[in-house]
Amino acid sequence: MSWSSVIIAGILTYLTRTTMITLVDRRVLSTKLIQVLGYVPAAVFPAIIFPAIFFNDYGNLVEVTNPKIFGALVAITVGYLSRNIIATIFSGLISYWVIIFLL
Amino acid sequence: MLSKSEIFKKGLLDVAPHMLSVIPFGIICGAIGVEMGFSPYLVYAMSIIIFGGASQIVFLQLLSGGASSLIAVTSVGVINSRHLLYGAVLSEYLEKLNLLKKLIISYFVVDQGFAESNKFFKKNKNQRNLHYHLLGTGITLWVCWQISTILGIILGTFIPDELGLKFAVPLTFIAILVNELRKIDHVIVIFVSGISSLLFFEAPLKSYIIISPLIALFAASLVLRFKK
């Protein structure tokens, strides 16, 4: 089950990579579509980020004081100011650990 | 004129600073996979078969959360559809290659490699064998990704559950997205997607992971209309 879906996901991913290089003339993509594709990261990743922060393991909304919300805010601030990916991830993790283990 | 190996090396060096983010990301990807209870072989095979960090993590997260394989596979397709954009941009420089070379080089098109090779291509339009730069960035990232996921799989079996490593997943995606907060149109799309995902979280089969990006892309096309 999982193996076959990994293989299908792999084929699909490879097709996204190769389609425009080998199969399709790039001029068939309208400029509008190319512009919209530029928003794909902004459209996809929040759908992972928001539920992971605002819901607990049982699918209920967490309280405003939840350490995950605090950790995410720290990470966003550090990331915005530093433009550094590692600093972003670790500032968030460490502030989260400080709250759950020390406070 | 630079030689093929000089161009390849240039690619390797240009992409080297990205190792700092790719390696921890790979470690997280491997560690999360085994923490979620997937077989280490499956988690590792994804790094060869899919070779796309964000989509690998989402895929595992959806399957472990009880999503159907159809939803998991579709969301990998949606996430990776950005490669269509990269391919469209790169195809201009790869036109002269034969089919086999095009098929091989496509496998190595990834975010950071695209960013660096595209910069190089723009500056060196008249060079021959430009594609060696893309091979340089792509193969370097590929090797790093393989080693770091294996490292993560090994570490993941030792990391205690109490650390809440799962929280590293949204943090990793925040790190990928945080620069887009500087552009107001992207901020709008981000909030449309995020709020939709909370509203549709209970939709059957975890379909919020497909519904929300589609709503957000619709919002993006509206935003584009207003920008003109």
Short mmCIF file of C-alpha atoms in Angstrom, two decimals:
data_model
loop_
_atom_site.label_atom_id
_atom_site.label_comp_id
_atom_site.label_asym_id
_atom_site.label_seq_id
_atom_site.Cartn_x
_atom_site.Cartn_y
_atom_site.Cartn_z
CA MET A 1 0.00 0.00 0.00
CA SER A 2 2.54 2.55 1.13
CA TRP A 3 5.18 1.32 -1.32
CA SER A 4 2.93 1.60 -4.34
CA SER A 5 1.82 5.10 -3.34
CA VAL A 6 5.46 6.16 -2.87
CA ILE A 7 6.23 4.92 -6.39
CA ILE A 8 3.21 6.69 -7.88
CA ALA A 9 4.12 9.89 -5.99
CA GLY A 10 7.65 9.53 -7.35
CA ILE A 11 6.49 9.15 -10.94
CA LEU A 12 4.18 12.14 -10.52
CA THR A 13 7.01 14.23 -9.09
CA TYR A 14 9.34 13.23 -11.90
CA LEU A 15 6.66 14.22 -14.42
CA THR A 16 6.40 17.69 -12.84
CA ARG A 17 10.17 18.00 -13.34
CA THR A 18 10.47 16.68 -16.86
CA THR A 19 7.24 17.82 -18.53
CA MET A 20 8.36 21.33 -19.39
CA ILE A 21 11.91 20.26 -20.23
CA THR A 22 11.28 17.28 -22.52
CA LEU A 23 7.63 17.04 -23.46
CA VAL A 24 5.95 20.41 -23.74
CA ASP A 25 7.00 23.59 -25.48
CA ARG A 26 7.16 26.20 -22.74
CA ARG A 27 5.21 28.65 -24.90
CA VAL A 28 2.00 26.66 -24.25
CA LEU A 29 2.05 27.92 -20.65
CA SER A 30 0.33 31.27 -20.52
CA THR A 31 2.10 34.05 -18.63
CA LYS A 32 -0.90 34.09 -16.30
CA LEU A 33 -0.38 30.41 -15.41
CA ILE A 34 3.35 30.96 -14.87
CA GLN A 35 2.55 33.85 -12.53
CA VAL A 36 0.05 31.74 -10.58
CA LEU A 37 2.59 28.89 -10.26
CA GLY A 38 4.86 31.40 -8.50
CA TYR A 39 2.32 31.43 -5.67
CA VAL A 40 2.33 27.63 -5.20
CA PRO A 41 4.59 27.68 -2.10
CA ALA A 42 2.48 30.42 -0.47
CA ALA A 43 -0.67 28.42 -1.27
CA VAL A 44 0.56 24.99 -0.16
CA PHE A 45 2.72 25.35 2.93
CA PRO A 46 0.29 27.30 5.19
CA ALA A 47 -2.13 24.37 4.89
CA ILE A 48 0.52 22.31 6.70
CA ILE A 49 1.69 25.03 9.10
CA PHE A 50 -1.66 26.30 10.44
CA PRO A 51 -3.26 22.96 11.48
CA ALA A 52 0.05 21.73 12.95
CA ILE A 53 0.15 24.78 15.22
CA PHE A 54 -3.49 25.52 16.00
CA PHE A 55 -4.79 21.97 16.46
CA ASN A 56 -3.68 19.40 19.05
CA ASP A 57 -3.26 15.67 18.35
CA TYR A 58 -7.02 15.16 18.71
CA GLY A 59 -7.99 17.82 16.18
CA ASN A 60 -9.20 20.39 18.75
CA LEU A 61 -8.19 24.06 18.67
CA VAL A 62 -5.40 24.81 21.17
CA GLU A 63 -5.47 27.73 23.60
CA VAL A 64 -3.72 31.02 22.82
CA THR A 65 -1.13 30.23 25.50
CA ASN A 66 -0.09 26.97 23.80
CA PRO A 67 3.72 26.65 23.56
CA LYS A 68 3.42 25.78 19.84
CA ILE A 69 1.95 29.23 19.12
CA PHE A 70 4.73 30.89 21.10
CA GLY A 71 7.41 28.82 19.34
CA ALA A 72 5.96 29.65 15.92
CA LEU A 73 5.89 33.39 16.69
CA VAL A 74 9.52 33.28 17.83
CA ALA A 75 10.49 31.38 14.66
CA ILE A 76 8.65 33.83 12.39
CA THR A 77 10.28 36.85 14.09
CA VAL A 78 13.77 35.34 14.02
CA GLY A 79 13.31 34.18 10.42
CA TYR A 80 12.03 37.54 9.25
CA LEU A 81 14.93 39.42 10.83
CA SER A 82 17.78 36.95 10.21
CA ARG A 83 16.74 35.43 6.82
CA ASN A 84 18.48 32.30 8.14
CA ILE A 85 16.71 28.96 7.81
CA ILE A 86 18.56 27.15 10.59
CA ALA A 87 18.12 30.06 13.04
CA THR A 88 14.39 30.03 12.24
CA ILE A 89 13.90 26.32 12.94
CA PHE A 90 16.07 26.15 16.05
CA SER A 91 14.80 29.35 17.67
CA GLY A 92 11.29 27.93 17.38
CA LEU A 93 12.25 24.49 18.73
CA ILE A 94 14.31 25.86 21.60
CA SER A 95 11.67 28.36 22.74
CA TYR A 96 9.11 25.52 22.59
CA TRP A 97 11.35 23.25 24.70
CA VAL A 98 12.04 26.04 27.21
CA ILE A 99 8.31 26.35 27.81
CA ILE A 100 7.43 22.66 28.01
CA PHE A 101 10.46 21.59 30.08
CA LEU A 102 11.42 24.58 32.22
CA LEU A 103 8.25 26.57 32.92
CA MET B 1 35.12 29.38 -22.39
CA LEU B 2 34.89 27.32 -19.25
CA SER B 3 35.42 23.56 -19.48
CA LYS B 4 32.67 21.10 -18.57
CA SER B 5 34.32 20.22 -15.27
CA GLU B 6 34.84 23.89 -14.40
CA ILE B 7 31.14 24.56 -14.98
CA PHE B 8 30.22 21.51 -12.90
CA LYS B 9 32.46 22.70 -10.06
CA LYS B 10 30.95 26.17 -10.28
CA GLY B 11 27.53 24.61 -9.75
CA LEU B 12 28.80 22.64 -6.78
CA LEU B 13 30.28 25.76 -5.16
CA ASP B 14 27.28 27.99 -5.92
CA VAL B 15 24.90 25.61 -4.20
CA ALA B 16 27.22 24.85 -1.25
CA PRO B 17 25.79 27.52 1.12
CA HIS B 18 22.39 25.82 0.82
CA MET B 19 23.83 22.72 2.50
CA LEU B 20 23.27 24.52 5.80
CA SER B 21 19.52 24.30 5.34
CA VAL B 22 19.29 21.10 3.28
CA ILE B 23 21.15 18.93 5.81
CA PRO B 24 18.99 19.75 8.88
CA PHE B 25 15.89 19.46 6.69
CA GLY B 26 16.98 15.99 5.54
CA ILE B 27 17.72 14.94 9.10
CA ILE B 28 14.26 16.10 10.21
CA CYS B 29 12.65 14.31 7.26
CA GLY B 30 14.33 10.99 8.10
CA ALA B 31 13.80 11.27 11.85
CA ILE B 32 10.11 12.23 11.56
CA GLY B 33 9.47 9.30 9.22
CA VAL B 34 10.69 6.66 11.63
CA GLU B 35 9.09 8.46 14.60
CA MET B 36 5.75 8.20 12.81
CA GLY B 37 6.29 4.45 12.63
CA PHE B 38 7.14 3.97 8.96
CA SER B 39 9.71 1.39 7.90
CA PRO B 40 13.19 2.93 7.62
CA TYR B 41 13.50 1.41 4.14
CA LEU B 42 10.33 3.15 2.97
CA VAL B 43 11.43 6.47 4.50
CA TYR B 44 14.79 6.23 2.79
CA ALA B 45 13.45 4.98 -0.55
CA MET B 46 11.34 8.16 -0.76
CA SER B 47 14.54 10.21 -0.87
CA ILE B 48 15.51 8.41 -4.08
CA ILE B 49 12.08 7.90 -5.63
CA ILE B 50 10.47 11.27 -4.81
CA PHE B 51 13.55 13.37 -3.95
CA GLY B 52 11.60 16.39 -2.74
CA GLY B 53 11.86 17.27 0.93
CA ALA B 54 8.65 19.17 1.58
CA SER B 55 6.50 16.70 -0.32
CA GLN B 56 8.12 13.73 1.44
CA ILE B 57 7.28 15.14 4.88
CA VAL B 58 3.71 16.00 3.91
CA PHE B 59 3.22 12.56 2.37
CA LEU B 60 4.33 10.80 5.57
CA GLN B 61 2.32 13.14 7.77
CA LEU B 62 -0.86 12.58 5.78
CA LEU B 63 -0.51 8.78 5.67
CA SER B 64 0.25 8.59 9.39
CA GLY B 65 -2.76 10.83 10.10
CA GLY B 66 -5.08 8.41 8.31
CA ALA B 67 -5.39 10.10 4.92
CA SER B 68 -6.06 7.88 1.91
CA SER B 69 -3.16 7.22 -0.46
CA LEU B 70 -5.07 9.07 -3.17
CA ILE B 71 -5.06 12.27 -1.10
CA ALA B 72 -1.42 11.77 -0.12
CA VAL B 73 -0.31 11.22 -3.72
CA THR B 74 -2.40 14.15 -5.01
CA SER B 75 -0.94 16.51 -2.43
CA VAL B 76 2.58 15.49 -3.49
CA GLY B 77 1.55 16.44 -7.03
CA VAL B 78 0.17 19.81 -5.92
CA ILE B 79 3.25 20.64 -3.83
CA ASN B 80 5.63 19.64 -6.60
CA SER B 81 3.72 21.40 -9.37
CA ARG B 82 6.16 24.29 -8.81
CA HIS B 83 8.70 22.23 -10.79
CA LEU B 84 6.61 22.97 -13.89
CA LEU B 85 7.61 26.58 -13.41
CA TYR B 86 11.29 25.70 -12.99
CA GLY B 87 11.18 23.45 -16.06
CA ALA B 88 9.55 26.19 -18.14
CA VAL B 89 12.30 28.63 -17.15
CA LEU B 90 15.17 26.16 -17.62
CA SER B 91 13.96 24.67 -20.92
CA GLU B 92 15.29 27.72 -22.79
CA TYR B 93 18.84 26.74 -21.80
CA LEU B 94 18.45 22.98 -22.24
CA GLU B 95 16.84 22.99 -25.68
CA LYS B 96 19.90 21.66 -27.53
CA LEU B 97 20.34 18.54 -25.37
CA ASN B 98 19.21 15.17 -26.72
CA LEU B 99 16.16 13.48 -25.23
CA LEU B 100 18.09 11.08 -22.99
CA LYS B 101 20.13 13.89 -21.45
CA LYS B 102 16.99 15.94 -20.90
CA LEU B 103 15.32 12.97 -19.18
CA ILE B 104 18.30 12.45 -16.90
CA ILE B 105 18.86 16.10 -16.03
CA SER B 106 15.16 16.60 -15.18
CA TYR B 107 15.54 14.31 -12.15
CA PHE B 108 18.00 16.77 -10.62
CA VAL B 109 15.80 19.88 -10.81
CA VAL B 110 15.23 21.01 -7.20
CA ASP B 111 14.46 24.36 -5.54
CA GLN B 112 17.91 25.48 -4.46
CA GLY B 113 19.64 24.08 -7.56
CA PHE B 114 17.14 25.82 -9.81
CA ALA B 115 17.70 29.13 -8.02
CA GLU B 116 21.50 28.99 -8.35
CA SER B 117 21.69 27.51 -11.87
CA ASN B 118 19.14 29.96 -13.20
CA LYS B 119 21.29 32.85 -11.89
CA PHE B 120 24.34 31.31 -13.60
CA PHE B 121 22.47 30.71 -16.89
CA LYS B 122 21.28 34.31 -17.06
CA LYS B 123 24.82 35.63 -16.64
CA ASN B 124 26.50 33.14 -19.02
CA LYS B 125 24.09 32.81 -21.91
CA ASN B 126 26.88 32.36 -24.46
CA GLN B 127 28.74 29.57 -22.68
CA ARG B 128 28.60 26.06 -24.08
CA ASN B 129 27.62 23.07 -21.91
CA LEU B 130 25.66 25.23 -19.48
CA HIS B 131 23.76 22.14 -18.30
CA TYR B 132 26.85 20.97 -16.40
CA HIS B 133 26.08 23.72 -13.90
CA LEU B 134 22.62 22.26 -13.29
CA LEU B 135 24.21 18.81 -12.89
CA GLY B 136 26.67 20.35 -10.41
CA THR B 137 23.98 21.89 -8.23
CA GLY B 138 21.60 18.95 -8.60
CA ILE B 139 24.03 16.12 -7.90
CA THR B 140 25.52 17.98 -4.92
CA LEU B 141 22.07 18.46 -3.41
CA TRP B 142 21.14 14.85 -4.20
CA VAL B 143 24.18 13.44 -2.37
CA CYS B 144 23.56 15.73 0.63
CA TRP B 145 19.90 14.78 0.74
CA GLN B 146 20.65 11.05 0.70
CA ILE B 147 23.25 11.27 3.46
CA SER B 148 21.16 13.55 5.67
CA THR B 149 17.97 11.46 5.43
CA ILE B 150 19.95 8.32 6.35
CA LEU B 151 21.46 10.24 9.27
CA GLY B 152 17.96 11.33 10.32
CA ILE B 153 16.62 7.76 10.13
CA ILE B 154 19.45 6.58 12.41
CA LEU B 155 19.03 9.50 14.84
CA GLY B 156 15.24 9.23 14.77
CA THR B 157 15.32 5.84 16.46
CA PHE B 158 17.10 7.44 19.46
CA ILE B 159 15.17 10.70 19.79
CA PRO B 160 12.62 10.45 22.65
CA ASP B 161 8.97 11.22 21.88
CA GLU B 162 8.83 13.79 24.70
CA LEU B 163 10.93 16.20 22.66
CA GLY B 164 7.94 16.75 20.40
CA LEU B 165 10.03 16.62 17.25
CA LYS B 166 6.80 16.73 15.23
CA PHE B 167 6.79 20.47 15.92
CA ALA B 168 9.88 20.72 13.69
CA VAL B 169 7.60 20.09 10.68
CA PRO B 170 5.63 23.39 10.79
CA LEU B 171 8.83 25.20 11.81
CA THR B 172 10.64 23.89 8.75
CA PHE B 173 7.85 25.12 6.51
CA ILE B 174 7.81 28.49 8.30
CA ALA B 175 11.52 28.74 7.52
CA ILE B 176 10.84 28.05 3.82
CA LEU B 177 8.04 30.60 3.67
CA VAL B 178 9.19 33.39 5.94
CA ASN B 179 10.79 35.47 3.17
CA GLU B 180 7.47 35.59 1.34
CA LEU B 181 6.07 37.60 4.26
CA ARG B 182 7.89 40.59 2.75
CA LYS B 183 5.45 40.67 -0.19
CA ILE B 184 1.87 41.68 0.58
CA ASP B 185 0.33 39.62 -2.25
CA HIS B 186 2.04 36.50 -0.89
CA VAL B 187 0.88 37.34 2.64
CA ILE B 188 -2.72 37.42 1.41
CA VAL B 189 -2.33 34.01 -0.27
CA ILE B 190 -0.66 32.61 2.86
CA PHE B 191 -3.56 33.66 5.11
CA VAL B 192 -6.22 32.47 2.68
CA SER B 193 -4.56 29.04 2.58
CA GLY B 194 -3.95 28.88 6.36
CA ILE B 195 -7.44 29.93 7.38
CA SER B 196 -9.03 27.60 4.80
CA SER B 197 -7.00 24.72 6.19
CA LEU B 198 -8.41 25.39 9.68
CA LEU B 199 -11.98 25.69 8.37
CA PHE B 200 -11.80 22.55 6.22
CA PHE B 201 -9.67 20.49 8.61
CA GLU B 202 -12.60 18.17 9.31
CA ALA B 203 -13.34 17.59 5.61
CA PRO B 204 -13.29 13.88 4.73
CA LEU B 205 -10.05 12.03 3.88
CA LYS B 206 -7.84 14.98 4.97
CA SER B 207 -8.84 16.69 1.74
CA TYR B 208 -8.16 20.09 3.37
CA ILE B 209 -4.59 19.62 2.15
CA ILE B 210 -5.83 19.88 -1.46
CA ILE B 211 -8.84 22.17 -0.94
CA SER B 212 -6.93 24.94 0.85
CA PRO B 213 -4.13 25.37 -1.73
CA LEU B 214 -6.74 25.44 -4.52
CA ILE B 215 -8.72 28.18 -2.75
CA ALA B 216 -5.47 30.06 -2.14
CA LEU B 217 -4.41 29.75 -5.80
CA PHE B 218 -7.79 31.08 -6.82
CA ALA B 219 -7.18 34.01 -4.46
CA ALA B 220 -3.74 34.42 -6.06
CA SER B 221 -5.27 34.74 -9.52
CA LEU B 222 -7.63 37.43 -8.15
CA VAL B 223 -4.69 39.21 -6.54
CA LEU B 224 -2.87 39.15 -9.89
CA ARG B 225 -5.85 40.78 -11.55
CA PHE B 226 -5.82 43.64 -9.00
CA LYS B 227 -2.07 44.12 -9.27
CA LYS B 228 -2.36 45.24 -12.90
#
